[in-house]
Amino acid sequence: MSESAETAGINVEGTPRRGRRGFARRFLYPLLVIAAIAAAIWWLEYRDDGPTSSTGEEYGPVSLPTELVPAGANVAAEEGALAPDFILESLDEGDELRLSDFRGSPVVINFWATWCKPCRKEMPQFVQAYDELKDEGLVIIAINQQEGRGIAQPFAEDFGMDFPIAIDRDGDVADRYRLLGLPTTYFIGRDGVIRSVFTGPFEAEGEGTNVQGAIDESELDRRIAEIMND
Amino acid sequence: MAEASKRLPEATPGWSRTLSLLNPLRGAWWLFTNVRFAIFLLAVLSAVSLVGVLLPQKPLPVRGDVVAETDWLAVQEGRFGFLTGPLDALELFNLFHAGWFAVLLVITVVSTAAYLVSRLPGVWRGITQPRVRVPDRYFEMAPNRATAAAAIDVARIESMLRAARYGVGRSDEDGATYLFADRFQWAALGTLFTHAAIIIFILSAVVSRADSFSSPLFLAEGSTLPVFPVSNPDQIQVELLDSIARFSPDGIPLDYRSEMVIYRRGDEVKRCESTVNSPCSYDGYRLYQTAYFGFGAAVQVTDTATGNVIYRETLPLSERTDAPHLRIADSDANLLFDQPVVMTDAARAGEQAYSAALLALSNGRVITVWLPLDGDDTLLVFEPEANADGATATLTLGETADSAGLTFTYASLESVPSLVPPDFPLPERAGEGVTGEAFLQMSNVVYGTGTTSEGTTLDTAGSPAGAPPVLTMIGLREGAVQLAPGESAEIDGLEYRFLGQREFSGINVRRDRSDLLVWTGAALIVAGLVITFWVPRRRLWAKITPTRTWLAGQAPGHANYSRELQRLLDAAGANNPETT
């Protein structure tokens, strides 16, 4: 049988075509796809996470300075352990806060947000406690969760929050402190050890009971007294 | 004529095939590539899905909540009686989330994929290496064929076929000319596209179920809510700037819109508008408006000693409290009062309890209104501390009465939005009127009419007295506190301020990455159908000798390809056609 040359549109012989296009299809294109995927992963992993602190460290959890960690001490977000250190932007633009800078003072860390109703409810108690005890060395650090200055600043001003306020933009510090919800408050002694953790809003003095005089001290006051008297 | 076609492999003997099917893998492959099994699966899937559509399915909030499920099933018992238990045991009330339904889907996907894979090499071979010669006997038995007892002009038929967009191949052998013409050979992929679309649709359902995200937010104007749980590194927050509703004059909703700002890592990343059908999109998330509520009261309480705000909430006044609409005119028919009365007090006469209110009329007279709490539609109106000549009337709904120079009309019994807010700060001094809880009512609000609020500014044109909304707070002191927007009242060291009426929007934040798969599946199925019906493949074989011409063809779906072959013969110059 002799095949004619006229085979328009039909590959009579069924001979595969090879050459440059075959090479591109087999090797070049797959390599390009793999390279693109690798580049995307690299970008997601190492993209710029925003501003860094004055020390060049990224805002968020940082290692405690070694001189502040006694031998054998455990650093963890749990009672009896040294509170994990962090460095965060302050609500006051240009400033920043580092927890370990307050070593030697009793520190209350309150995680909050303006959208959090229980946080709004309990905030006046923190304001009052700070007004009463700041001269005795009490430090309250309110860590705003992932909100911007534009939202947190007016709230802080209206509610009279005169204590240091930090912004945890990425939620990394909340993650390090294993937050389950807002509000959550850590009470840290002068030695940097977490004395207690309280999840949920503090009831105001006399709230939550019908018995007159049953509570003569709020839970917040009691816990603050614990770290003040350490 | 020599036999040029490839020989088919010999059929496997029946016993051998049976034995080969005993191999589990081979048996499974046979089952999954079996067209009848695939059709059976699709039929079962369709029937089961129909059951799922016809039977009520457990709503999302009910699923997984034992108490809620029990209550929901108790309701269904009213419809399905003794069948409720068995239907629930078979998971027919939760069909699309049942494990067995997922297994059925997986089997269907595997079957369809296996069928696709098994067909693909053959289809590909048929496209790239088509059979260019058929046995001579095929010209006698092909379903579509034509023949003529004459030779035809080969060059002419070739050019005609090319003009009809056929690719043409030609070979000569033993004095005969053989032609093979093929048109739209890639159309053979059409059915594969359709099969692939089925797989992609099912996969999209799996992706949607495994990966979809949905978070409902209920936001007041001016408030912000996060989309994810605390500390999620991808956290986004939504601030509602403006909730907008438009209604027809008879109260039918025409349009709900929300203007919002989206924040990530504390920075504004998008400012957009969302509606029910046109969501705001950000980073793969779509924010749909799902609800609207117009009766929010923004209230702020400040400690006057420190100047610090101790309470600031936008309260959704979700309850309703009766407010009798009273019209009072003097003897000259001057209207002294015409609006719903917000009942601010409680009163009792004998065994009967009333809600009560004091009205100060524009002419200086003070009127007391009592409304029975037991649902009785009579309204008592009188002047307290008046002498025997004071006005007094007992009105039923719609009734008008004259007394002491005043005309009273009980126009209608309306209601105002109200709420007993939990945790509302009360004055410390347990003085007269401090009840231990605050009761808030908001009057002069308009909702469900053509004049419902547009944006943050309440359109009060249609409100009873053309006045702005009024917040009435009861339980803070003796007598009610009534505030217009921006007004405040100081009680025992606390300043209560009504910031104004606010509206709420329900926003559903959704992400469903199966969208792309659904669109891909839809595109494939459309492409498959278009190819199959618009550009169907045609194959034509011809044998031309000096005395006779044979044509045979394959054209799946063609109504009468033989006639087309006949026309071709006629046009090519054959004059003695014999068509089948």
PDB file of N, CA, C and O in Angstrom, chain B residues 352-416:
ATOM      1  N   GLN B 352     -56.518  45.394  89.507  1.00  0.00           N
ATOM      2  CA  GLN B 352     -56.121  45.668  88.125  1.00  0.00           C
ATOM      3  C   GLN B 352     -54.779  46.419  88.082  1.00  0.00           C
ATOM      4  O   GLN B 352     -54.613  47.451  88.745  1.00  0.00           O
ATOM      5  N   ALA B 353     -53.859  45.899  87.287  1.00  0.00           N
ATOM      6  CA  ALA B 353     -52.562  46.564  87.109  1.00  0.00           C
ATOM      7  C   ALA B 353     -52.568  47.322  85.784  1.00  0.00           C
ATOM      8  O   ALA B 353     -53.162  46.867  84.796  1.00  0.00           O
ATOM      9  N   TYR B 354     -51.915  48.480  85.810  1.00  0.00           N
ATOM     10  CA  TYR B 354     -51.887  49.329  84.618  1.00  0.00           C
ATOM     11  C   TYR B 354     -50.455  49.780  84.347  1.00  0.00           C
ATOM     12  O   TYR B 354     -49.638  49.896  85.260  1.00  0.00           O
ATOM     13  N   SER B 355     -50.187  50.051  83.076  1.00  0.00           N
ATOM     14  CA  SER B 355     -49.021  50.880  82.772  1.00  0.00           C
ATOM     15  C   SER B 355     -49.553  52.299  82.647  1.00  0.00           C
ATOM     16  O   SER B 355     -50.713  52.507  82.253  1.00  0.00           O
ATOM     17  N   ALA B 356     -48.729  53.273  83.009  1.00  0.00           N
ATOM     18  CA  ALA B 356     -49.243  54.636  83.109  1.00  0.00           C
ATOM     19  C   ALA B 356     -48.251  55.640  82.547  1.00  0.00           C
ATOM     20  O   ALA B 356     -47.059  55.334  82.391  1.00  0.00           O
ATOM     21  N   ALA B 357     -48.772  56.812  82.233  1.00  0.00           N
ATOM     22  CA  ALA B 357     -47.899  57.882  81.734  1.00  0.00           C
ATOM     23  C   ALA B 357     -48.527  59.230  82.054  1.00  0.00           C
ATOM     24  O   ALA B 357     -49.759  59.354  82.136  1.00  0.00           O
ATOM     25  N   LEU B 358     -47.685  60.210  82.246  1.00  0.00           N
ATOM     26  CA  LEU B 358     -48.138  61.589  82.461  1.00  0.00           C
ATOM     27  C   LEU B 358     -47.835  62.389  81.208  1.00  0.00           C
ATOM     28  O   LEU B 358     -46.721  62.331  80.676  1.00  0.00           O
ATOM     29  N   LEU B 359     -48.817  63.117  80.718  1.00  0.00           N
ATOM     30  CA  LEU B 359     -48.610  63.938  79.521  1.00  0.00           C
ATOM     31  C   LEU B 359     -48.757  65.407  79.884  1.00  0.00           C
ATOM     32  O   LEU B 359     -49.753  65.808  80.493  1.00  0.00           O
ATOM     33  N   ALA B 360     -47.777  66.201  79.514  1.00  0.00           N
ATOM     34  CA  ALA B 360     -47.887  67.651  79.715  1.00  0.00           C
ATOM     35  C   ALA B 360     -48.339  68.255  78.393  1.00  0.00           C
ATOM     36  O   ALA B 360     -47.616  68.186  77.385  1.00  0.00           O
ATOM     37  N   LEU B 361     -49.535  68.792  78.374  1.00  0.00           N
ATOM     38  CA  LEU B 361     -50.076  69.350  77.128  1.00  0.00           C
ATOM     39  C   LEU B 361     -49.523  70.752  76.900  1.00  0.00           C
ATOM     40  O   LEU B 361     -49.046  71.420  77.826  1.00  0.00           O
ATOM     41  N   SER B 362     -49.632  71.183  75.667  1.00  0.00           N
ATOM     42  CA  SER B 362     -49.065  72.492  75.319  1.00  0.00           C
ATOM     43  C   SER B 362     -49.807  73.642  75.989  1.00  0.00           C
ATOM     44  O   SER B 362     -49.288  74.752  76.099  1.00  0.00           O
ATOM     45  N   ASN B 363     -51.010  73.390  76.480  1.00  0.00           N
ATOM     46  CA  ASN B 363     -51.754  74.466  77.168  1.00  0.00           C
ATOM     47  C   ASN B 363     -51.522  74.439  78.677  1.00  0.00           C
ATOM     48  O   ASN B 363     -52.217  75.112  79.435  1.00  0.00           O
ATOM     49  N   GLY B 364     -50.560  73.588  79.124  1.00  0.00           N
ATOM     50  CA  GLY B 364     -50.201  73.564  80.539  1.00  0.00           C
ATOM     51  C   GLY B 364     -50.930  72.523  81.348  1.00  0.00           C
ATOM     52  O   GLY B 364     -50.531  72.227  82.478  1.00  0.00           O
ATOM     53  N   ARG B 365     -51.975  71.948  80.840  1.00  0.00           N
ATOM     54  CA  ARG B 365     -52.705  70.931  81.603  1.00  0.00           C
ATOM     55  C   ARG B 365     -51.929  69.610  81.567  1.00  0.00           C
ATOM     56  O   ARG B 365     -51.214  69.308  80.603  1.00  0.00           O
ATOM     57  N   VAL B 366     -52.048  68.861  82.629  1.00  0.00           N
ATOM     58  CA  VAL B 366     -51.359  67.569  82.726  1.00  0.00           C
ATOM     59  C   VAL B 366     -52.397  66.454  82.732  1.00  0.00           C
ATOM     60  O   VAL B 366     -53.380  66.513  83.465  1.00  0.00           O
ATOM     61  N   ILE B 367     -52.171  65.468  81.886  1.00  0.00           N
ATOM     62  CA  ILE B 367     -53.124  64.369  81.733  1.00  0.00           C
ATOM     63  C   ILE B 367     -52.442  63.048  82.111  1.00  0.00           C
ATOM     64  O   ILE B 367     -51.280  62.817  81.755  1.00  0.00           O
ATOM     65  N   THR B 368     -53.159  62.222  82.811  1.00  0.00           N
ATOM     66  CA  THR B 368     -52.658  60.879  83.125  1.00  0.00           C
ATOM     67  C   THR B 368     -53.350  59.864  82.207  1.00  0.00           C
ATOM     68  O   THR B 368     -54.560  59.952  81.986  1.00  0.00           O
ATOM     69  N   VAL B 369     -52.546  58.912  81.709  1.00  0.00           N
ATOM     70  CA  VAL B 369     -53.095  57.867  80.835  1.00  0.00           C
ATOM     71  C   VAL B 369     -52.796  56.517  81.484  1.00  0.00           C
ATOM     72  O   VAL B 369     -51.652  56.257  81.884  1.00  0.00           O
ATOM     73  N   TRP B 370     -53.824  55.714  81.633  1.00  0.00           N
ATOM     74  CA  TRP B 370     -53.648  54.366  82.188  1.00  0.00           C
ATOM     75  C   TRP B 370     -54.080  53.344  81.143  1.00  0.00           C
ATOM     76  O   TRP B 370     -55.176  53.449  80.574  1.00  0.00           O
ATOM     77  N   LEU B 371     -53.210  52.333  80.946  1.00  0.00           N
ATOM     78  CA  LEU B 371     -53.517  51.258  79.995  1.00  0.00           C
ATOM     79  C   LEU B 371     -53.478  49.935  80.753  1.00  0.00           C
ATOM     80  O   LEU B 371     -52.441  49.572  81.327  1.00  0.00           O
ATOM     81  N   PRO B 372     -54.588  49.170  80.776  1.00  0.00           N
ATOM     82  CA  PRO B 372     -54.596  47.903  81.519  1.00  0.00           C
ATOM     83  C   PRO B 372     -53.540  46.943  80.984  1.00  0.00           C
ATOM     84  O   PRO B 372     -53.310  46.870  79.767  1.00  0.00           O
ATOM     85  N   LEU B 373     -52.899  46.225  81.890  1.00  0.00           N
ATOM     86  CA  LEU B 373     -51.841  45.296  81.481  1.00  0.00           C
ATOM     87  C   LEU B 373     -52.393  43.937  81.067  1.00  0.00           C
ATOM     88  O   LEU B 373     -51.665  43.105  80.560  1.00  0.00           O
ATOM     89  N   ASP B 374     -53.703  43.713  81.317  1.00  0.00           N
ATOM     90  CA  ASP B 374     -54.253  42.385  81.025  1.00  0.00           C
ATOM     91  C   ASP B 374     -54.775  42.260  79.596  1.00  0.00           C
ATOM     92  O   ASP B 374     -55.450  41.313  79.241  1.00  0.00           O
ATOM     93  N   GLY B 375     -54.462  43.252  78.740  1.00  0.00           N
ATOM     94  CA  GLY B 375     -54.865  43.163  77.342  1.00  0.00           C
ATOM     95  C   GLY B 375     -56.215  43.804  77.066  1.00  0.00           C
ATOM     96  O   GLY B 375     -56.662  43.848  75.908  1.00  0.00           O
ATOM     97  N   ASP B 376     -56.881  44.288  78.107  1.00  0.00           N
ATOM     98  CA  ASP B 376     -58.146  45.008  77.924  1.00  0.00           C
ATOM     99  C   ASP B 376     -57.879  46.251  77.060  1.00  0.00           C
ATOM    100  O   ASP B 376     -56.900  46.958  77.280  1.00  0.00           O
ATOM    101  N   ASP B 377     -58.716  46.497  76.050  1.00  0.00           N
ATOM    102  CA  ASP B 377     -58.407  47.607  75.126  1.00  0.00           C
ATOM    103  C   ASP B 377     -58.991  48.945  75.573  1.00  0.00           C
ATOM    104  O   ASP B 377     -59.085  49.879  74.797  1.00  0.00           O
ATOM    105  N   THR B 378     -59.389  49.047  76.843  1.00  0.00           N
ATOM    106  CA  THR B 378     -59.868  50.361  77.318  1.00  0.00           C
ATOM    107  C   THR B 378     -58.689  51.204  77.778  1.00  0.00           C
ATOM    108  O   THR B 378     -57.670  50.687  78.236  1.00  0.00           O
ATOM    109  N   LEU B 379     -58.860  52.487  77.620  1.00  0.00           N
ATOM    110  CA  LEU B 379     -57.816  53.439  78.008  1.00  0.00           C
ATOM    111  C   LEU B 379     -58.438  54.444  78.964  1.00  0.00           C
ATOM    112  O   LEU B 379     -59.473  55.042  78.655  1.00  0.00           O
ATOM    113  N   LEU B 380     -57.830  54.607  80.128  1.00  0.00           N
ATOM    114  CA  LEU B 380     -58.336  55.575  81.100  1.00  0.00           C
ATOM    115  C   LEU B 380     -57.541  56.858  80.961  1.00  0.00           C
ATOM    116  O   LEU B 380     -56.300  56.832  80.980  1.00  0.00           O
ATOM    117  N   VAL B 381     -58.233  57.975  80.817  1.00  0.00           N
ATOM    118  CA  VAL B 381     -57.580  59.281  80.664  1.00  0.00           C
ATOM    119  C   VAL B 381     -58.195  60.218  81.696  1.00  0.00           C
ATOM    120  O   VAL B 381     -59.424  60.331  81.787  1.00  0.00           O
ATOM    121  N   PHE B 382     -57.364  60.877  82.497  1.00  0.00           N
ATOM    122  CA  PHE B 382     -57.926  61.807  83.491  1.00  0.00           C
ATOM    123  C   PHE B 382     -56.863  62.811  83.922  1.00  0.00           C
ATOM    124  O   PHE B 382     -55.654  62.608  83.699  1.00  0.00           O
ATOM    125  N   GLU B 383     -57.340  63.859  84.529  1.00  0.00           N
ATOM    126  CA  GLU B 383     -56.433  64.874  85.064  1.00  0.00           C
ATOM    127  C   GLU B 383     -56.190  64.574  86.540  1.00  0.00           C
ATOM    128  O   GLU B 383     -57.123  64.613  87.337  1.00  0.00           O
ATOM    129  N   PRO B 384     -54.980  64.246  86.931  1.00  0.00           N
ATOM    130  CA  PRO B 384     -54.720  63.975  88.336  1.00  0.00           C
ATOM    131  C   PRO B 384     -54.782  65.270  89.144  1.00  0.00           C
ATOM    132  O   PRO B 384     -54.489  66.357  88.618  1.00  0.00           O
ATOM    133  N   GLU B 385     -55.126  65.157  90.359  1.00  0.00           N
ATOM    134  CA  GLU B 385     -55.182  66.280  91.282  1.00  0.00           C
ATOM    135  C   GLU B 385     -56.106  67.378  90.782  1.00  0.00           C
ATOM    136  O   GLU B 385     -55.967  68.551  91.145  1.00  0.00           O
ATOM    137  N   ALA B 386     -56.967  67.033  89.846  1.00  0.00           N
ATOM    138  CA  ALA B 386     -57.930  68.030  89.391  1.00  0.00           C
ATOM    139  C   ALA B 386     -59.181  67.928  90.267  1.00  0.00           C
ATOM    140  O   ALA B 386     -59.430  66.910  90.903  1.00  0.00           O
ATOM    141  N   ASN B 387     -59.942  68.996  90.289  1.00  0.00           N
ATOM    142  CA  ASN B 387     -61.178  68.949  91.071  1.00  0.00           C
ATOM    143  C   ASN B 387     -62.246  68.169  90.300  1.00  0.00           C
ATOM    144  O   ASN B 387     -61.951  67.571  89.260  1.00  0.00           O
ATOM    145  N   ALA B 388     -63.373  68.186  90.782  1.00  0.00           N
ATOM    146  CA  ALA B 388     -64.451  67.405  90.176  1.00  0.00           C
ATOM    147  C   ALA B 388     -64.713  67.796  88.737  1.00  0.00           C
ATOM    148  O   ALA B 388     -65.287  67.029  87.958  1.00  0.00           O
ATOM    149  N   ASP B 389     -64.265  69.015  88.368  1.00  0.00           N
ATOM    150  CA  ASP B 389     -64.484  69.453  86.980  1.00  0.00           C
ATOM    151  C   ASP B 389     -63.389  68.978  86.037  1.00  0.00           C
ATOM    152  O   ASP B 389     -63.401  69.314  84.856  1.00  0.00           O
ATOM    153  N   GLY B 390     -62.404  68.253  86.566  1.00  0.00           N
ATOM    154  CA  GLY B 390     -61.291  67.809  85.729  1.00  0.00           C
ATOM    155  C   GLY B 390     -61.753  66.815  84.674  1.00  0.00           C
ATOM    156  O   GLY B 390     -62.787  66.156  84.819  1.00  0.00           O
ATOM    157  N   ALA B 391     -60.950  66.734  83.624  1.00  0.00           N
ATOM    158  CA  ALA B 391     -61.308  65.825  82.528  1.00  0.00           C
ATOM    159  C   ALA B 391     -61.145  64.382  82.962  1.00  0.00           C
ATOM    160  O   ALA B 391     -60.213  64.035  83.678  1.00  0.00           O
ATOM    161  N   THR B 392     -62.020  63.556  82.494  1.00  0.00           N
ATOM    162  CA  THR B 392     -61.898  62.114  82.722  1.00  0.00           C
ATOM    163  C   THR B 392     -62.674  61.391  81.632  1.00  0.00           C
ATOM    164  O   THR B 392     -63.766  61.815  81.242  1.00  0.00           O
ATOM    165  N   ALA B 393     -62.044  60.350  81.120  1.00  0.00           N
ATOM    166  CA  ALA B 393     -62.709  59.600  80.045  1.00  0.00           C
ATOM    167  C   ALA B 393     -62.196  58.176  80.039  1.00  0.00           C
ATOM    168  O   ALA B 393     -61.047  57.910  80.391  1.00  0.00           O
ATOM    169  N   THR B 394     -63.065  57.278  79.666  1.00  0.00           N
ATOM    170  CA  THR B 394     -62.684  55.884  79.445  1.00  0.00           C
ATOM    171  C   THR B 394     -62.963  55.582  77.974  1.00  0.00           C
ATOM    172  O   THR B 394     -64.099  55.696  77.516  1.00  0.00           O
ATOM    173  N   LEU B 395     -61.900  55.229  77.275  1.00  0.00           N
ATOM    174  CA  LEU B 395     -62.015  55.094  75.812  1.00  0.00           C
ATOM    175  C   LEU B 395     -61.726  53.664  75.382  1.00  0.00           C
ATOM    176  O   LEU B 395     -60.806  53.030  75.911  1.00  0.00           O
ATOM    177  N   THR B 396     -62.465  53.185  74.447  1.00  0.00           N
ATOM    178  CA  THR B 396     -62.089  51.935  73.788  1.00  0.00           C
ATOM    179  C   THR B 396     -61.397  52.314  72.473  1.00  0.00           C
ATOM    180  O   THR B 396     -61.463  53.462  72.024  1.00  0.00           O
ATOM    181  N   LEU B 397     -60.787  51.327  71.884  1.00  0.00           N
ATOM    182  CA  LEU B 397     -59.983  51.579  70.676  1.00  0.00           C
ATOM    183  C   LEU B 397     -60.830  52.242  69.585  1.00  0.00           C
ATOM    184  O   LEU B 397     -61.904  51.757  69.234  1.00  0.00           O
ATOM    185  N   GLY B 398     -60.381  53.387  69.089  1.00  0.00           N
ATOM    186  CA  GLY B 398     -61.072  54.107  68.023  1.00  0.00           C
ATOM    187  C   GLY B 398     -62.130  55.064  68.514  1.00  0.00           C
ATOM    188  O   GLY B 398     -62.694  55.831  67.721  1.00  0.00           O
ATOM    189  N   GLU B 399     -62.358  55.081  69.833  1.00  0.00           N
ATOM    190  CA  GLU B 399     -63.440  55.895  70.375  1.00  0.00           C
ATOM    191  C   GLU B 399     -62.968  57.328  70.645  1.00  0.00           C
ATOM    192  O   GLU B 399     -61.789  57.577  70.940  1.00  0.00           O
ATOM    193  N   THR B 400     -63.904  58.272  70.572  1.00  0.00           N
ATOM    194  CA  THR B 400     -63.652  59.677  70.900  1.00  0.00           C
ATOM    195  C   THR B 400     -64.613  60.099  72.008  1.00  0.00           C
ATOM    196  O   THR B 400     -65.782  59.697  72.003  1.00  0.00           O
ATOM    197  N   ALA B 401     -64.095  60.885  72.974  1.00  0.00           N
ATOM    198  CA  ALA B 401     -64.955  61.353  74.073  1.00  0.00           C
ATOM    199  C   ALA B 401     -64.557  62.775  74.447  1.00  0.00           C
ATOM    200  O   ALA B 401     -63.384  63.160  74.330  1.00  0.00           O
ATOM    201  N   ASP B 402     -65.540  63.569  74.873  1.00  0.00           N
ATOM    202  CA  ASP B 402     -65.296  64.947  75.326  1.00  0.00           C
ATOM    203  C   ASP B 402     -65.407  65.000  76.838  1.00  0.00           C
ATOM    204  O   ASP B 402     -66.283  64.363  77.436  1.00  0.00           O
ATOM    205  N   SER B 403     -64.486  65.762  77.421  1.00  0.00           N
ATOM    206  CA  SER B 403     -64.546  65.930  78.872  1.00  0.00           C
ATOM    207  C   SER B 403     -63.795  67.197  79.253  1.00  0.00           C
ATOM    208  O   SER B 403     -62.637  67.381  78.825  1.00  0.00           O
ATOM    209  N   ALA B 404     -64.451  68.024  80.013  1.00  0.00           N
ATOM    210  CA  ALA B 404     -63.847  69.243  80.572  1.00  0.00           C
ATOM    211  C   ALA B 404     -63.115  70.059  79.519  1.00  0.00           C
ATOM    212  O   ALA B 404     -61.970  70.492  79.701  1.00  0.00           O
ATOM    213  N   GLY B 405     -63.756  70.250  78.397  1.00  0.00           N
ATOM    214  CA  GLY B 405     -63.190  71.119  77.363  1.00  0.00           C
ATOM    215  C   GLY B 405     -62.123  70.457  76.504  1.00  0.00           C
ATOM    216  O   GLY B 405     -61.486  71.107  75.684  1.00  0.00           O
ATOM    217  N   LEU B 406     -61.909  69.173  76.694  1.00  0.00           N
ATOM    218  CA  LEU B 406     -60.916  68.459  75.882  1.00  0.00           C
ATOM    219  C   LEU B 406     -61.600  67.321  75.124  1.00  0.00           C
ATOM    220  O   LEU B 406     -62.550  66.721  75.627  1.00  0.00           O
ATOM    221  N   THR B 407     -61.109  67.085  73.924  1.00  0.00           N
ATOM    222  CA  THR B 407     -61.611  65.957  73.137  1.00  0.00           C
ATOM    223  C   THR B 407     -60.496  64.915  73.031  1.00  0.00           C
ATOM    224  O   THR B 407     -59.396  65.217  72.550  1.00  0.00           O
ATOM    225  N   PHE B 408     -60.799  63.731  73.527  1.00  0.00           N
ATOM    226  CA  PHE B 408     -59.811  62.645  73.516  1.00  0.00           C
ATOM    227  C   PHE B 408     -60.192  61.613  72.451  1.00  0.00           C
ATOM    228  O   PHE B 408     -61.343  61.198  72.380  1.00  0.00           O
ATOM    229  N   THR B 409     -59.209  61.213  71.652  1.00  0.00           N
ATOM    230  CA  THR B 409     -59.423  60.130  70.680  1.00  0.00           C
ATOM    231  C   THR B 409     -58.341  59.073  70.874  1.00  0.00           C
ATOM    232  O   THR B 409     -57.140  59.387  70.835  1.00  0.00           O
ATOM    233  N   TYR B 410     -58.800  57.842  71.118  1.00  0.00           N
ATOM    234  CA  TYR B 410     -57.865  56.710  71.240  1.00  0.00           C
ATOM    235  C   TYR B 410     -57.708  56.160  69.825  1.00  0.00           C
ATOM    236  O   TYR B 410     -58.469  55.301  69.380  1.00  0.00           O
ATOM    237  N   ALA B 411     -56.717  56.684  69.088  1.00  0.00           N
ATOM    238  CA  ALA B 411     -56.598  56.410  67.651  1.00  0.00           C
ATOM    239  C   ALA B 411     -56.195  54.970  67.356  1.00  0.00           C
ATOM    240  O   ALA B 411     -56.775  54.319  66.487  1.00  0.00           O
ATOM    241  N   SER B 412     -55.183  54.482  68.065  1.00  0.00           N
ATOM    242  CA  SER B 412     -54.713  53.118  67.790  1.00  0.00           C
ATOM    243  C   SER B 412     -53.804  52.663  68.924  1.00  0.00           C
ATOM    244  O   SER B 412     -53.321  53.483  69.711  1.00  0.00           O
ATOM    245  N   LEU B 413     -53.619  51.363  68.971  1.00  0.00           N
ATOM    246  CA  LEU B 413     -52.662  50.829  69.945  1.00  0.00           C
ATOM    247  C   LEU B 413     -51.402  50.443  69.172  1.00  0.00           C
ATOM    248  O   LEU B 413     -51.406  49.492  68.391  1.00  0.00           O
ATOM    249  N   GLU B 414     -50.367  51.228  69.381  1.00  0.00           N
ATOM    250  CA  GLU B 414     -49.112  50.959  68.676  1.00  0.00           C
ATOM    251  C   GLU B 414     -48.102  50.378  69.656  1.00  0.00           C
ATOM    252  O   GLU B 414     -48.429  50.078  70.799  1.00  0.00           O
ATOM    253  N   SER B 415     -46.890  50.243  69.190  1.00  0.00           N
ATOM    254  CA  SER B 415     -45.856  49.743  70.097  1.00  0.00           C
ATOM    255  C   SER B 415     -44.547  50.453  69.785  1.00  0.00           C
ATOM    256  O   SER B 415     -44.347  50.946  68.671  1.00  0.00           O
ATOM    257  N   VAL B 416     -43.692  50.506  70.770  1.00  0.00           N
ATOM    258  CA  VAL B 416     -42.387  51.138  70.569  1.00  0.00           C
ATOM    259  C   VAL B 416     -41.302  50.108  70.895  1.00  0.00           C
ATOM    260  O   VAL B 416     -41.499  49.222  71.730  1.00  0.00           O
TER     261      VAL B 416
END
